[in-house]
Amino acid sequence: MAKKVLLIEDDKDIRDTIVYALKEHDYEVVDSEDAKILKNVAEINPDLILLDNWLTDWKSDANGQQLSKELKSHPVTSHIPIVIVSAVSNIKEVAEAGMADGYLKKPFELSDLFAIVEKHIS
C-alpha cells in the first residue's frame, strides 16, 4: 500500500510540481491550497504532512509553525511526521519552534524533496 502524504501549499505551481513528483514515485498524495483540510487530518491519516509555513486561513493568525505545534501537541496527530516548507532564512528555527520533524527550504531540488519524504516515512 502506498504511503500517504498530505501536502498543504498555497502556491499552485509548487503544489502541482510536488504532487506530480510524489505520485511518480508511487506516493499517494492528498493536497490542499489551504489548511482547512487539517480539520479532517484524522480521517485522512497521512504518513507525512508537508506544510507550507505561510498559511493564515485555518485560524486567523496561525502560520505553518503554529499549526505544526498544535498538531504535534494533540494526541490524535502527534505521531504524524511534519515537514515545514518555506523560503524563510531561519527555517530551521521555525521548524524547531513548531515541533516539526524536519524542514525543506524553498527553492528546492526534487532530490531534496524525495530525501526528506523518504527520511520521515520509510
XYZ file of C-alpha atoms in Angstrom:
122
model
C 0.000 0.000 0.000
C 1.327 3.419 -0.972
C 2.463 5.797 1.719
C 0.204 8.849 2.005
C 1.487 12.423 2.023
C -0.727 15.350 2.966
C 0.549 18.443 1.159
C -0.642 21.901 2.188
C 0.790 24.542 -0.148
C -0.932 27.686 -1.380
C 1.328 28.231 -4.415
C -0.386 26.260 -7.184
C 2.784 25.741 -9.255
C 4.760 24.409 -6.299
C 1.820 22.267 -5.164
C 1.307 20.789 -8.642
C 5.028 20.039 -9.002
C 5.224 18.275 -5.628
C 2.040 16.285 -6.288
C 3.284 15.158 -9.696
C 6.746 14.247 -8.425
C 5.492 12.282 -5.427
C 2.869 10.415 -7.463
C 5.587 9.469 -9.960
C 7.417 7.874 -7.007
C 4.292 5.912 -6.034
C 3.187 8.023 -3.086
C -0.491 8.707 -2.527
C -0.928 12.480 -2.237
C -3.768 14.439 -0.713
C -3.225 18.117 -1.440
C -4.837 21.372 -0.454
C -4.223 25.046 -1.079
C -5.178 25.878 2.498
C -5.047 24.451 5.992
C -8.791 23.867 6.317
C -8.081 20.275 5.326
C -6.400 19.813 8.717
C -9.876 19.619 10.238
C -10.030 16.173 8.575
C -6.467 15.063 9.286
C -7.550 12.133 11.469
C -9.721 10.741 8.648
C -7.007 11.326 6.038
C -4.474 9.585 8.289
C -1.349 10.670 6.384
C 2.074 9.126 6.863
C 3.615 12.604 6.474
C 2.460 16.221 6.323
C 4.297 18.718 4.104
C 3.192 22.093 5.434
C 3.854 25.485 3.897
C 4.779 27.969 6.625
C 2.734 30.905 5.330
C -0.877 29.803 5.701
C -3.273 32.062 7.556
C -6.686 30.688 6.700
C -7.319 27.917 9.247
C -7.054 30.245 12.221
C -6.961 33.990 11.855
C -3.296 34.338 12.786
C -1.871 30.813 12.523
C 1.088 30.021 10.321
C 2.633 26.647 9.495
C 4.839 26.797 12.562
C 1.835 27.298 14.855
C -0.238 24.678 13.040
C 2.619 22.190 13.329
C 2.965 22.837 17.047
C -0.763 22.365 17.531
C -0.764 19.084 15.579
C 2.293 17.827 17.497
C 0.623 18.721 20.805
C -2.579 16.812 20.063
C -2.637 13.090 20.980
C -4.500 12.115 17.790
C -1.943 13.717 15.451
C 1.292 13.900 17.451
C 2.702 10.762 15.779
C 2.452 12.166 12.231
C 5.787 13.492 10.914
C 5.575 17.112 9.793
C 7.973 18.865 7.435
C 7.666 22.646 7.171
C 8.312 24.026 3.691
C 9.344 27.657 3.409
C 11.712 30.170 1.868
C 12.379 31.970 5.167
C 16.057 32.258 6.020
C 15.580 30.893 9.545
C 13.585 27.825 8.504
C 15.489 25.512 10.855
C 14.478 27.631 13.854
C 10.896 27.941 12.555
C 10.648 24.151 12.234
C 12.136 23.564 15.690
C 9.792 26.099 17.308
C 6.865 24.388 15.576
C 7.976 20.982 16.880
C 8.209 19.834 13.241
C 10.220 16.746 12.362
C 12.056 18.480 9.551
C 12.096 21.275 7.027
C 12.537 21.834 3.310
C 13.862 25.211 2.178
C 12.396 26.756 -0.978
C 13.553 26.713 -3.681
C 14.466 23.042 -3.516
C 15.631 20.317 -5.844
C 13.326 17.339 -6.319
C 16.096 15.131 -4.954
C 15.872 17.112 -1.681
C 12.092 16.614 -1.624
C 12.436 12.859 -2.091
C 15.193 12.640 0.524
C 13.137 14.401 3.211
C 9.985 12.423 2.399
C 11.844 9.098 2.467
C 13.627 10.043 5.683
C 10.343 10.549 7.507
C 8.146 7.790 6.104
C 10.344 4.859 5.175
